[in-house]
Coordinates of C-alpha atoms in Angstrom, one line a residue:
M743 CA 22.4 23.8 22.3
K744 CA 19.0 24.3 24.0
I745 CA 16.2 23.4 21.5
F746 CA 12.6 24.2 22.1
L747 CA 9.7 22.3 20.5
A748 CA 6.5 24.5 20.1
Q749 CA 3.6 22.1 19.7
Q750 CA 0.8 24.5 19.0
N751 CA -2.8 24.6 17.8
Y752 CA -3.2 27.0 14.9
H753 CA -6.3 28.5 13.2
I754 CA -6.2 28.2 9.4
G755 CA -5.9 31.7 7.9
N756 CA -6.0 33.5 11.3
F757 CA -2.7 35.2 10.8
E758 CA -3.0 37.6 13.7
A759 CA -3.7 34.8 16.2
N760 CA -1.2 32.4 14.8
T761 CA 1.5 35.1 14.7
A762 CA 0.8 36.1 18.3
K763 CA 1.0 32.5 19.4
I764 CA 4.3 31.9 17.7
L765 CA 5.8 35.2 19.0
A766 CA 4.7 34.3 22.5
A767 CA 6.5 30.9 22.3
I768 CA 9.6 32.6 20.9
E769 CA 9.6 35.1 23.8
Q770 CA 9.2 32.2 26.3
A771 CA 12.1 30.4 24.7
K772 CA 14.3 33.5 24.7
Q773 CA 13.6 34.1 28.4
Q774 CA 14.8 30.5 29.1
K775 CA 18.0 31.1 27.1
G776 CA 17.0 28.9 24.2
D777 CA 19.2 28.7 21.1
L778 CA 16.6 27.3 18.7
I779 CA 12.8 26.9 18.6
V780 CA 11.0 24.6 16.2
F781 CA 7.4 25.0 15.1
S782 CA 5.3 22.6 13.0
E783 CA 4.6 22.4 9.3
L784 CA 2.8 25.4 7.7
A785 CA 2.4 26.8 11.2
M786 CA 2.2 30.4 9.9
C787 CA -1.1 29.8 8.1
G788 CA -2.3 26.5 9.7
Y789 CA -2.6 23.1 8.0
P790 CA -4.2 22.2 5.7
P791 CA -4.9 25.6 4.0
R792 CA -6.2 23.9 0.8
D793 CA -7.5 26.2 -1.8
F794 CA -6.7 29.3 0.2
L795 CA -3.3 28.7 -1.2
E796 CA -4.6 29.7 -4.6
F797 CA -5.1 33.3 -3.4
D798 CA -2.2 35.7 -3.8
D799 CA -3.5 37.7 -0.9
F800 CA -3.3 34.6 1.3
I801 CA 0.3 34.0 0.4
D802 CA 1.1 37.7 0.9
Q803 CA -0.3 37.6 4.4
C804 CA 1.8 34.4 5.1
L805 CA 5.0 36.2 4.0
A806 CA 4.1 39.4 5.9
A807 CA 3.7 37.2 9.1
I808 CA 7.2 35.7 8.4
D809 CA 8.6 39.2 8.4
K810 CA 7.1 39.9 11.8
I811 CA 8.5 36.6 13.2
R812 CA 11.9 37.4 11.6
E813 CA 12.1 40.6 13.7
A814 CA 11.7 38.5 16.9
A815 CA 14.3 36.0 15.8
D816 CA 17.3 38.1 17.0
T817 CA 19.1 36.1 19.6
I818 CA 17.3 32.8 18.9
G819 CA 17.0 30.7 15.8
V820 CA 13.4 30.0 14.6
L821 CA 12.4 27.1 12.4
V822 CA 8.8 27.7 11.2
G823 CA 6.6 26.3 8.4
C824 CA 5.2 28.6 5.8
P825 CA 4.5 28.5 2.0
S826 CA 7.0 30.2 -0.2
R827 CA 6.8 31.2 -3.9
N828 CA 8.6 29.3 -6.6
P829 CA 10.8 31.7 -8.5
K830 CA 10.8 29.6 -11.6
V831 CA 8.1 29.7 -14.2
E832 CA 8.2 25.9 -14.6
G833 CA 6.2 23.9 -12.0
K834 CA 3.7 24.8 -9.4
D835 CA 3.8 28.4 -8.0
L836 CA 4.4 27.4 -4.4
F837 CA 6.6 25.3 -2.1
N838 CA 5.7 23.9 1.3
S839 CA 8.7 25.3 3.2
A840 CA 10.5 25.6 6.4
Y841 CA 12.2 29.0 7.2
L842 CA 15.3 29.3 9.4
L843 CA 15.2 32.8 10.9
Y844 CA 18.1 34.2 13.0
E845 CA 19.7 37.5 13.7
K846 CA 16.6 39.1 12.2
E847 CA 17.4 37.5 8.8
I848 CA 16.1 34.6 6.7
K849 CA 19.2 32.3 7.0
G850 CA 17.7 29.5 4.9
I851 CA 14.6 28.0 3.4
V852 CA 14.1 24.3 2.9
H853 CA 11.3 23.0 0.7
K854 CA 9.3 19.8 1.2
T855 CA 10.2 17.1 -1.3
L856 CA 7.6 14.4 -0.8
L857 CA 4.1 15.7 -1.3
P858 CA 1.4 13.3 -0.2
N859 CA -1.5 13.0 -2.5
Y860 CA -3.5 10.2 -0.8
D861 CA -6.3 10.0 1.7
I862 CA -6.9 13.4 3.3
F863 CA -3.7 14.8 1.7
D864 CA -3.7 16.8 -1.5
E865 CA -0.4 18.6 -1.4
Y866 CA 0.7 18.0 -5.0
R867 CA -2.4 20.0 -6.1
Y868 CA -0.7 23.1 -4.7
F869 CA 3.0 22.6 -4.2
E870 CA 6.1 22.0 -6.3
P871 CA 8.4 19.3 -4.8
A872 CA 12.0 20.3 -3.8
Y873 CA 14.6 19.5 -6.5
E874 CA 17.7 20.3 -4.5
W875 CA 18.7 19.6 -1.0
H876 CA 21.1 21.4 1.4
V877 CA 21.7 21.4 5.2
L878 CA 21.2 24.6 7.1
P879 CA 24.3 25.8 9.1
F880 CA 23.4 27.1 12.5
K881 CA 25.8 28.0 15.4
G882 CA 28.5 25.7 14.0
K883 CA 26.1 22.7 13.4
K884 CA 24.6 21.4 10.3
L885 CA 20.8 20.9 10.5
A886 CA 19.1 18.4 8.2
V887 CA 15.7 19.9 8.0
T888 CA 12.8 18.0 6.5
I889 CA 9.0 18.4 6.5
C890 CA 6.6 15.7 7.6
E891 CA 6.3 13.2 4.7
D892 CA 9.9 13.6 3.9
I893 CA 10.9 11.1 6.5
W894 CA 8.2 8.5 5.7
N895 CA 9.7 7.0 2.5
L896 CA 11.3 4.0 4.2
G897 CA 10.6 0.3 4.0
A898 CA 10.5 -2.3 1.3
D899 CA 7.7 -0.6 -0.8
P900 CA 8.5 3.1 -0.9
L901 CA 5.8 5.4 -2.3
Y902 CA 8.3 7.9 -3.8
R903 CA 11.4 7.6 -5.9
V904 CA 13.6 9.9 -3.8
C905 CA 14.4 10.1 -0.1
P906 CA 15.5 13.6 1.0
M907 CA 17.6 12.3 3.9
D908 CA 19.6 10.1 1.5
E909 CA 20.7 13.4 -0.2
L910 CA 21.2 15.4 3.0
I911 CA 23.3 12.7 4.7
K912 CA 25.9 13.2 2.1
Q913 CA 26.5 16.7 3.6
Q914 CA 27.3 15.2 7.0
P915 CA 24.6 16.8 9.1
D916 CA 24.7 16.7 12.9
I917 CA 21.0 16.4 13.6
M918 CA 17.7 15.9 11.9
I919 CA 14.8 18.3 12.5
N920 CA 11.4 17.5 11.1
L921 CA 8.4 19.9 11.0
S922 CA 5.2 18.0 10.8
A923 CA 1.4 18.2 10.6
S924 CA 0.8 14.5 11.1
P925 CA -2.9 13.7 11.7
F926 CA -4.3 11.3 14.3
D927 CA -5.9 8.0 13.6
Y928 CA -6.0 5.1 16.1
V929 CA -2.9 3.4 14.7
H930 CA -0.9 6.4 13.5
E931 CA 0.8 7.1 16.8
I932 CA 2.5 3.6 16.7
N933 CA 3.5 4.1 13.0
R934 CA 4.8 7.6 13.7
K935 CA 7.1 6.5 16.5
G936 CA 8.3 3.6 14.3
I937 CA 9.1 5.9 11.4
V938 CA 11.0 8.4 13.5
R939 CA 13.0 5.6 15.1
Q940 CA 13.7 4.0 11.7
N941 CA 15.2 7.3 10.5
V942 CA 17.5 7.8 13.5
L943 CA 18.8 4.2 13.2
K944 CA 19.2 4.4 9.4
Y945 CA 21.1 7.7 9.4
G946 CA 22.8 7.5 12.8
L947 CA 21.5 10.9 13.8
P948 CA 19.4 12.3 16.6
I949 CA 16.1 13.9 15.7
V950 CA 13.8 16.6 16.9
Y951 CA 10.3 16.0 15.5
C952 CA 7.7 18.8 16.1
N953 CA 4.1 17.9 15.3
A954 CA 1.0 20.1 15.1
V955 CA -1.9 19.7 17.6
G956 CA -5.5 20.7 17.2
S957 CA -8.5 20.0 15.0
Q958 CA -9.1 21.5 11.6
T959 CA -12.8 20.7 10.8
E960 CA -12.6 16.9 10.3
I961 CA -8.8 16.3 10.7
V962 CA -7.4 16.0 14.3
F963 CA -3.7 16.6 14.9
D964 CA -2.7 14.9 18.1
G965 CA 0.8 16.4 18.9
G966 CA 3.0 13.8 20.6
S967 CA 6.2 15.5 19.3
L968 CA 9.3 13.5 19.8
V969 CA 13.0 13.8 20.5
M970 CA 15.3 10.8 20.0
N971 CA 19.0 10.1 20.2
A972 CA 20.9 8.4 17.4
D973 CA 20.5 5.0 19.0
G974 CA 16.7 5.2 18.9
S975 CA 16.3 6.0 22.6
L976 CA 13.3 8.3 23.3
C977 CA 14.4 11.4 25.2
A978 CA 11.2 13.5 25.2
E979 CA 7.6 13.0 24.1
L980 CA 5.3 15.9 24.3
P981 CA 1.7 15.3 25.5
Y982 CA -1.1 14.3 23.2
F983 CA -4.1 16.5 22.2
T984 CA -2.8 19.6 24.0
E985 CA -0.5 22.4 23.3
S986 CA 3.0 22.2 24.9
I987 CA 6.3 24.0 24.7
Q988 CA 9.2 21.9 25.9
S989 CA 13.0 22.2 25.7
V990 CA 15.8 19.7 25.4
N991 CA 19.6 20.2 25.7
W992 CA 21.7 18.8 22.9
N993 CA 25.2 18.3 24.0
E994 CA 28.4 18.7 22.0
D995 CA 28.8 14.9 21.8
G996 CA 25.5 14.8 19.8
V997 CA 23.5 13.2 22.7
F998 CA 20.6 14.9 24.4
A999 CA 21.2 15.6 28.1
E1000 CA 17.7 14.5 29.0
G1001 CA 17.4 11.0 30.4
T1002 CA 15.9 8.5 28.0
T1003 CA 12.3 7.4 28.7
H1004 CA 12.6 4.3 26.4
T1005 CA 15.8 2.7 25.2
N1006 CA 14.6 -0.2 23.0
G1007 CA 11.4 1.1 21.5
E1008 CA 9.6 -0.5 18.5
S1009 CA 11.0 0.6 15.1
S1010 CA 8.6 -1.4 13.0
V1011 CA 5.6 0.1 11.2
I1012 CA 2.3 -1.8 11.3
A1013 CA -0.1 -2.0 8.3
F1014 CA -2.1 1.0 7.2
A1015 CA -5.0 -0.7 9.0
P1016 CA -4.6 -3.7 11.3
E1017 CA -5.6 -7.0 9.7
N1018 CA -8.6 -7.6 12.1
F1019 CA -11.2 -5.2 13.3
E1020 CA -10.6 -4.4 17.0
P1021 CA -13.5 -2.3 18.5
E1022 CA -11.5 -1.7 21.7
K1023 CA -8.3 -0.5 20.0
N1024 CA -6.9 2.8 21.4
I1025 CA -10.3 3.9 22.7
E1026 CA -8.8 6.4 25.1
K1027 CA -7.1 8.3 22.3
I1028 CA -10.2 8.1 20.2
Y1029 CA -12.1 9.7 23.1
Q1030 CA -9.6 12.5 23.4
A1031 CA -9.6 13.1 19.7
L1032 CA -13.3 13.4 19.6
L1033 CA -13.3 15.9 22.5
L1034 CA -10.7 18.0 20.7
G1035 CA -12.6 17.8 17.5
I1036 CA -15.7 19.1 19.1
R1037 CA -14.0 21.9 21.1
D1038 CA -11.9 23.2 18.2
Y1039 CA -14.8 23.1 15.7
F1040 CA -16.9 25.3 18.1
S1041 CA -14.1 27.6 19.2
K1042 CA -12.6 28.2 15.7
M1043 CA -16.0 28.7 14.2
G1044 CA -17.1 31.0 17.0
F1045 CA -20.0 28.7 18.1
K1046 CA -20.9 28.6 21.8
K1047 CA -23.7 26.0 22.3
A1048 CA -24.6 22.6 20.9
I1049 CA -27.9 20.8 20.6
V1050 CA -28.4 17.0 20.4
A1051 CA -31.5 15.0 19.4
S1052 CA -31.5 12.6 22.4
S1053 CA -33.4 9.4 21.6
G1054 CA -32.5 7.2 24.5
G1055 CA -30.3 5.2 22.2
I1056 CA -26.6 4.5 22.4
D1057 CA -25.4 6.9 19.7
S1058 CA -27.1 10.0 20.9
A1059 CA -26.2 9.1 24.5
V1060 CA -22.5 9.0 23.6
V1061 CA -22.6 12.2 21.5
L1062 CA -24.4 14.0 24.3
A1063 CA -21.8 12.8 26.9
L1064 CA -18.9 13.9 24.6
A1065 CA -20.5 17.3 24.0
C1066 CA -21.0 17.9 27.7
E1067 CA -17.4 17.0 28.4
A1068 CA -16.0 19.1 25.5
L1069 CA -18.2 22.2 25.9
G1070 CA -19.5 22.0 29.4
P1071 CA -23.1 20.8 30.2
Q1072 CA -24.3 24.4 30.5
N1073 CA -23.5 24.8 26.8
V1074 CA -25.4 21.7 25.6
N1075 CA -29.1 21.2 25.1
A1076 CA -30.8 17.9 24.5
L1077 CA -34.1 17.6 22.6
L1078 CA -36.2 14.5 23.2
L1079 CA -38.7 13.9 20.3
P1080 CA -40.8 10.9 21.2
S1081 CA -43.4 9.4 18.9
Q1082 CA -46.2 6.9 19.3
F1083 CA -43.5 4.3 18.5
S1084 CA -41.1 5.3 21.3
T1085 CA -41.0 3.1 24.3
A1086 CA -41.4 4.6 27.7
H1087 CA -37.9 3.5 28.7
S1088 CA -36.4 5.4 25.8
V1089 CA -37.8 8.7 27.2
S1090 CA -36.9 7.9 30.8
D1091 CA -33.4 6.7 29.7
A1092 CA -32.8 10.0 27.8
E1093 CA -34.1 12.0 30.8
Q1094 CA -31.8 10.1 33.2
L1095 CA -28.8 10.7 30.9
S1096 CA -29.3 14.4 30.9
E1097 CA -29.8 14.4 34.7
N1098 CA -26.6 12.5 35.1
L1099 CA -24.8 15.0 32.8
G1100 CA -26.4 18.1 34.2
N1101 CA -27.5 19.5 30.8
H1102 CA -30.8 21.2 30.0
Y1103 CA -33.3 19.2 28.0
D1104 CA -36.7 19.7 26.4
I1105 CA -39.4 17.2 25.3
V1106 CA -41.4 17.9 22.2
P1107 CA -43.6 14.9 21.2
I1108 CA -44.0 14.5 17.4
K1109 CA -47.2 12.4 17.3
G1110 CA -49.5 15.3 16.6
V1111 CA -47.1 16.7 13.9
F1112 CA -46.9 13.3 12.3
E1113 CA -50.6 12.9 12.2
A1114 CA -51.0 16.3 10.6
F1115 CA -48.6 15.2 7.9
E1116 CA -50.5 12.0 7.4
K1117 CA -53.7 13.9 7.1
A1118 CA -52.2 16.3 4.6
L1119 CA -50.7 13.5 2.5
D1120 CA -53.8 11.2 2.6
P1121 CA -55.3 12.5 -0.6
V1122 CA -52.0 11.6 -2.4
F1123 CA -51.1 8.4 -0.5
K1124 CA -54.7 7.2 -1.0
G1125 CA -54.6 4.6 1.7
L1126 CA -51.4 2.9 0.7
P1127 CA -49.9 0.8 3.5
F1128 CA -47.5 2.2 6.1
N1129 CA -43.9 1.8 4.9
V1130 CA -40.5 3.5 4.8
A1131 CA -42.1 6.8 3.6
E1132 CA -43.9 7.2 6.9
E1133 CA -40.7 6.1 8.8
N1134 CA -38.6 8.7 7.1
L1135 CA -41.3 11.3 7.6
Q1136 CA -40.9 10.9 11.3
S1137 CA -37.2 11.3 11.0
R1138 CA -37.5 14.4 8.9
I1139 CA -40.1 15.9 11.4
R1140 CA -37.5 15.4 14.1
G1141 CA -34.8 17.0 11.9
A1142 CA -37.0 20.0 11.3
L1143 CA -37.9 20.5 15.0
V1144 CA -34.3 20.2 16.2
M1145 CA -33.1 22.6 13.5
A1146 CA -35.9 25.0 14.6
L1147 CA -34.4 25.1 18.1
S1148 CA -31.0 25.4 16.6
N1149 CA -32.0 28.5 14.6
K1150 CA -34.1 30.0 17.4
F1151 CA -31.4 29.7 20.1
G1152 CA -28.2 29.8 18.1
T1153 CA -27.1 26.3 18.8
I1154 CA -25.2 23.9 16.5
L1155 CA -26.7 20.5 15.9
L1156 CA -24.3 17.6 16.5
N1157 CA -25.1 14.6 14.3
T1158 CA -25.4 11.2 16.0
S1159 CA -25.0 8.8 13.0
N1160 CA -22.3 6.1 13.3
K1161 CA -20.1 4.7 10.6
S1162 CA -22.1 1.4 10.3
E1163 CA -25.2 3.4 9.5
L1164 CA -23.5 5.8 7.1
A1165 CA -21.8 2.9 5.3
T1166 CA -25.1 1.1 4.7
G1167 CA -27.3 4.1 4.2
Y1168 CA -29.3 3.4 7.3
G1169 CA -30.2 7.0 7.9
T1170 CA -32.6 9.6 6.5
L1171 CA -31.4 12.5 4.4
Y1172 CA -32.7 15.8 5.9
G1173 CA -33.8 13.8 9.0
D1174 CA -31.4 12.1 11.4
M1175 CA -28.5 12.8 8.9
A1176 CA -28.9 16.6 9.6
G1177 CA -26.2 18.4 11.6
G1178 CA -23.2 20.7 11.5
L1179 CA -20.6 18.2 12.7
S1180 CA -20.6 14.4 12.8
V1181 CA -19.1 13.1 16.1
L1182 CA -19.4 9.3 15.6
G1183 CA -19.4 9.1 11.8
D1184 CA -16.0 7.4 11.8
L1185 CA -16.8 4.9 14.5
Y1186 CA -18.6 1.6 13.8
K1187 CA -21.4 0.6 16.1
L1188 CA -19.3 -1.8 18.1
Q1189 CA -16.8 1.0 18.7
V1190 CA -19.6 3.2 19.9
Y1191 CA -20.5 0.6 22.6
T1192 CA -16.8 0.4 23.6
L1193 CA -16.7 4.2 23.8
A1194 CA -19.8 4.3 26.0
R1195 CA -18.2 1.8 28.4
Y1196 CA -15.1 4.0 28.5
I1197 CA -17.3 7.0 29.3
N1198 CA -18.7 5.0 32.2
R1199 CA -15.3 3.8 33.4
R1200 CA -15.5 5.7 36.7
K1201 CA -19.2 6.0 37.3
E1202 CA -22.5 5.4 35.4
I1203 CA -23.1 8.4 33.2
I1204 CA -24.8 6.6 30.3
P1205 CA -27.6 4.6 31.9
Q1206 CA -26.9 0.9 31.7
N1207 CA -30.2 0.2 30.1
I1208 CA -29.1 2.2 27.1
L1209 CA -26.1 -0.2 26.7
D1210 CA -28.2 -3.3 27.3
K1211 CA -31.2 -2.8 25.0
A1212 CA -31.2 -3.7 21.3
P1213 CA -30.6 -0.7 19.1
S1214 CA -33.7 0.6 17.3
A1215 CA -34.7 3.7 15.3
E1216 CA -38.2 3.3 16.8
L1217 CA -40.0 4.4 13.6
R1218 CA -42.5 1.6 13.7
H1219 CA -43.8 -0.9 16.4
D1220 CA -41.1 -3.3 17.8
Q1221 CA -38.5 -2.1 15.3
K1222 CA -34.9 -3.2 15.7
D1223 CA -31.8 -2.3 13.6
S1224 CA -31.3 -6.0 12.9
D1225 CA -34.6 -6.0 11.0
S1226 CA -32.8 -4.1 8.2
L1227 CA -29.2 -4.8 8.8
P1228 CA -27.0 -7.8 9.8
E1229 CA -26.1 -8.0 13.4
Y1230 CA -23.3 -5.5 14.1
D1231 CA -20.8 -8.1 15.2
V1232 CA -21.2 -9.5 11.7
L1233 CA -21.6 -6.3 9.8
D1234 CA -18.8 -4.2 11.3
P1235 CA -15.9 -6.6 10.6
V1236 CA -17.1 -6.8 6.9
L1237 CA -17.4 -3.1 6.6
Y1238 CA -13.9 -2.7 8.1
Q1239 CA -12.3 -5.1 5.6
Y1240 CA -13.9 -3.3 2.7
I1241 CA -13.5 0.4 3.8
E1242 CA -10.4 0.5 5.9
R1243 CA -8.5 -2.3 4.3
R1244 CA -9.9 -2.0 0.8
Q1245 CA -10.4 -5.8 0.5
G1246 CA -12.5 -7.1 -2.4
P1247 CA -15.4 -9.6 -2.2
K1248 CA -13.1 -12.6 -2.6
E1249 CA -10.7 -11.6 0.2
I1250 CA -13.6 -10.9 2.6
I1251 CA -15.4 -14.2 1.7
D1252 CA -12.2 -16.1 2.2
R1253 CA -12.2 -14.8 5.8
G1254 CA -15.2 -17.1 6.4
N1255 CA -18.0 -14.7 5.5
D1256 CA -21.2 -15.8 3.7
P1257 CA -20.9 -14.8 0.0
Q1258 CA -24.5 -13.5 -0.3
L1259 CA -24.1 -11.5 2.9
V1260 CA -20.9 -9.9 1.6
A1261 CA -22.4 -9.0 -1.7
R1262 CA -25.4 -7.5 0.1
I1263 CA -23.2 -5.4 2.4
L1264 CA -20.9 -4.1 -0.3
K1265 CA -23.8 -3.2 -2.5
L1266 CA -25.3 -1.2 0.4
V1267 CA -22.1 0.7 0.8
N1268 CA -21.6 1.6 -2.8
T1269 CA -25.3 2.5 -3.6
N1270 CA -25.4 4.9 -0.7
E1271 CA -22.6 7.2 -1.6
Y1272 CA -25.1 9.8 -2.7
K1273 CA -26.3 10.1 0.9
R1274 CA -22.8 10.4 2.4
N1275 CA -21.9 13.0 -0.3
Q1276 CA -24.6 15.3 1.3
F1277 CA -23.5 14.6 4.9
C1278 CA -21.8 17.0 7.3
P1279 CA -18.0 16.9 8.2
I1280 CA -17.0 13.8 10.1
I1281 CA -14.3 13.9 12.9
R1282 CA -11.7 11.5 11.5
V1283 CA -10.3 8.9 13.9
S1284 CA -9.7 5.9 11.6
P1285 CA -7.2 5.2 8.8
K1286 CA -10.0 5.6 6.3
A1287 CA -12.9 7.9 7.1
F1288 CA -15.8 8.9 4.9
G1289 CA -15.4 12.4 3.6
V1290 CA -12.4 14.1 2.0
G1291 CA -10.1 11.1 2.4
R1292 CA -12.4 8.6 0.6
R1293 CA -13.4 9.6 -2.9
V1294 CA -15.6 7.2 -4.9
P1295 CA -18.1 7.9 -7.7
I1296 CA -21.7 8.4 -6.7
V1297 CA -22.9 6.9 -10.0
G1298 CA -20.4 4.1 -10.2
K1299 CA -21.6 0.5 -10.9
Y1300 CA -18.8 -1.4 -9.1
L1301 CA -20.2 -3.9 -6.7
S1302 CA -23.6 -2.3 -6.8

């Protein structure tokens, strides 16, 4: 049996484009005499559709698209993800389903059993879990079809009370096929391979695992679809962060004809987040995920050009370099906004960066604007000493100016804040926290430096002076980040333990950290939730990002 995996990038709710893409893949597989083609979870509408699922019209369009696909499924079987309606009054109105289409008919529908309701997932809000399980007969074989989370309930501490494959194996299936929308984070690829291999070893069956690819606002899907034999040997692995259609030949003896690429791969699953903070971990995949996140945000929203407030610092330099790589330097503008507190090398470094990248840049000094604000506020401030009010005022002037260019020229502002700053509230609402998309909001400062070095791996793009100088907001004379925050090599590991690993004060202190420092850092995190709640979407690359996957009260008292 010749089986195709269609690893595709869908646009949520864009039924015309999604249907056309699926039909094109089916036609390609038919031309190559394919027997079966497998698409990813909820491919018909795109994942995650969230509250779109509450609209009957949305579901109607999903099912109308299935009818179009069914007409093309004449000589080839098609497994495609799509919502289906629950015929029973009891329970939720919808299932998260996989449709087997063949001979222009719906031959079977399988519903997802395990509905994740953690981190970025909220499936139990919309879907009813499956309550019966059956294999799908196809061309004399029995297909055990599951959907994403259905194969993840293994190990000593399972999250769910039932495991769909434990039920399906009783019906003596010949192969497992899993339709997934499994998002990227910098450890998930290892876990995903481990889970897939655990399944084939436990059930003694080969597997075809088709994952989605593409970015949906903050969530990046990395592809990397897999095919494994029953002995755990890896027969095929589709590329990461790009669309791909690939076929495998499944022989009558149950073994794939393709030569194995790995025979004794890892079948263990590492912790949700590694025990120790590793700034260098999987930086190449992080780089690719951020590029895909930027590209898809712009293309799916219909945006063409980006603007970045370029300060001569490490964060804006990395964002500018990523934007130019993702969108092309001709589609990226930089705006330099020096003040009386900016050093000469900050301006020259920012200019050199844009010259290296080949993007257009403008310089708009803010000293005169700032002085005008000071004069206007003088009757109210009444000679009070310079403090954070004047610092934040400069940041908000910059925010207003860069947004003025954004509006005038139709560009989208990319935010440059990093996770260390967002965690501790080291940023100004309506100032440097402005933007349509956060590129670095899920990377700690030390990871940003690692990413900068990766960008410079072949040649110097980011001027070395930007990497060497002490980070500073330059909102007062001789200011450094370390005036307000602990050094990043101390701060970032503590933040990681608290945010990614959800360790409490005692556990973090027991790792050798100063108790007063830990209390200060955790208080900063919890008292600044109100700022993060007003922040733009953050491209997610870690196991626990700020945004939809981390929900804590704004007015909570815990550790604050």
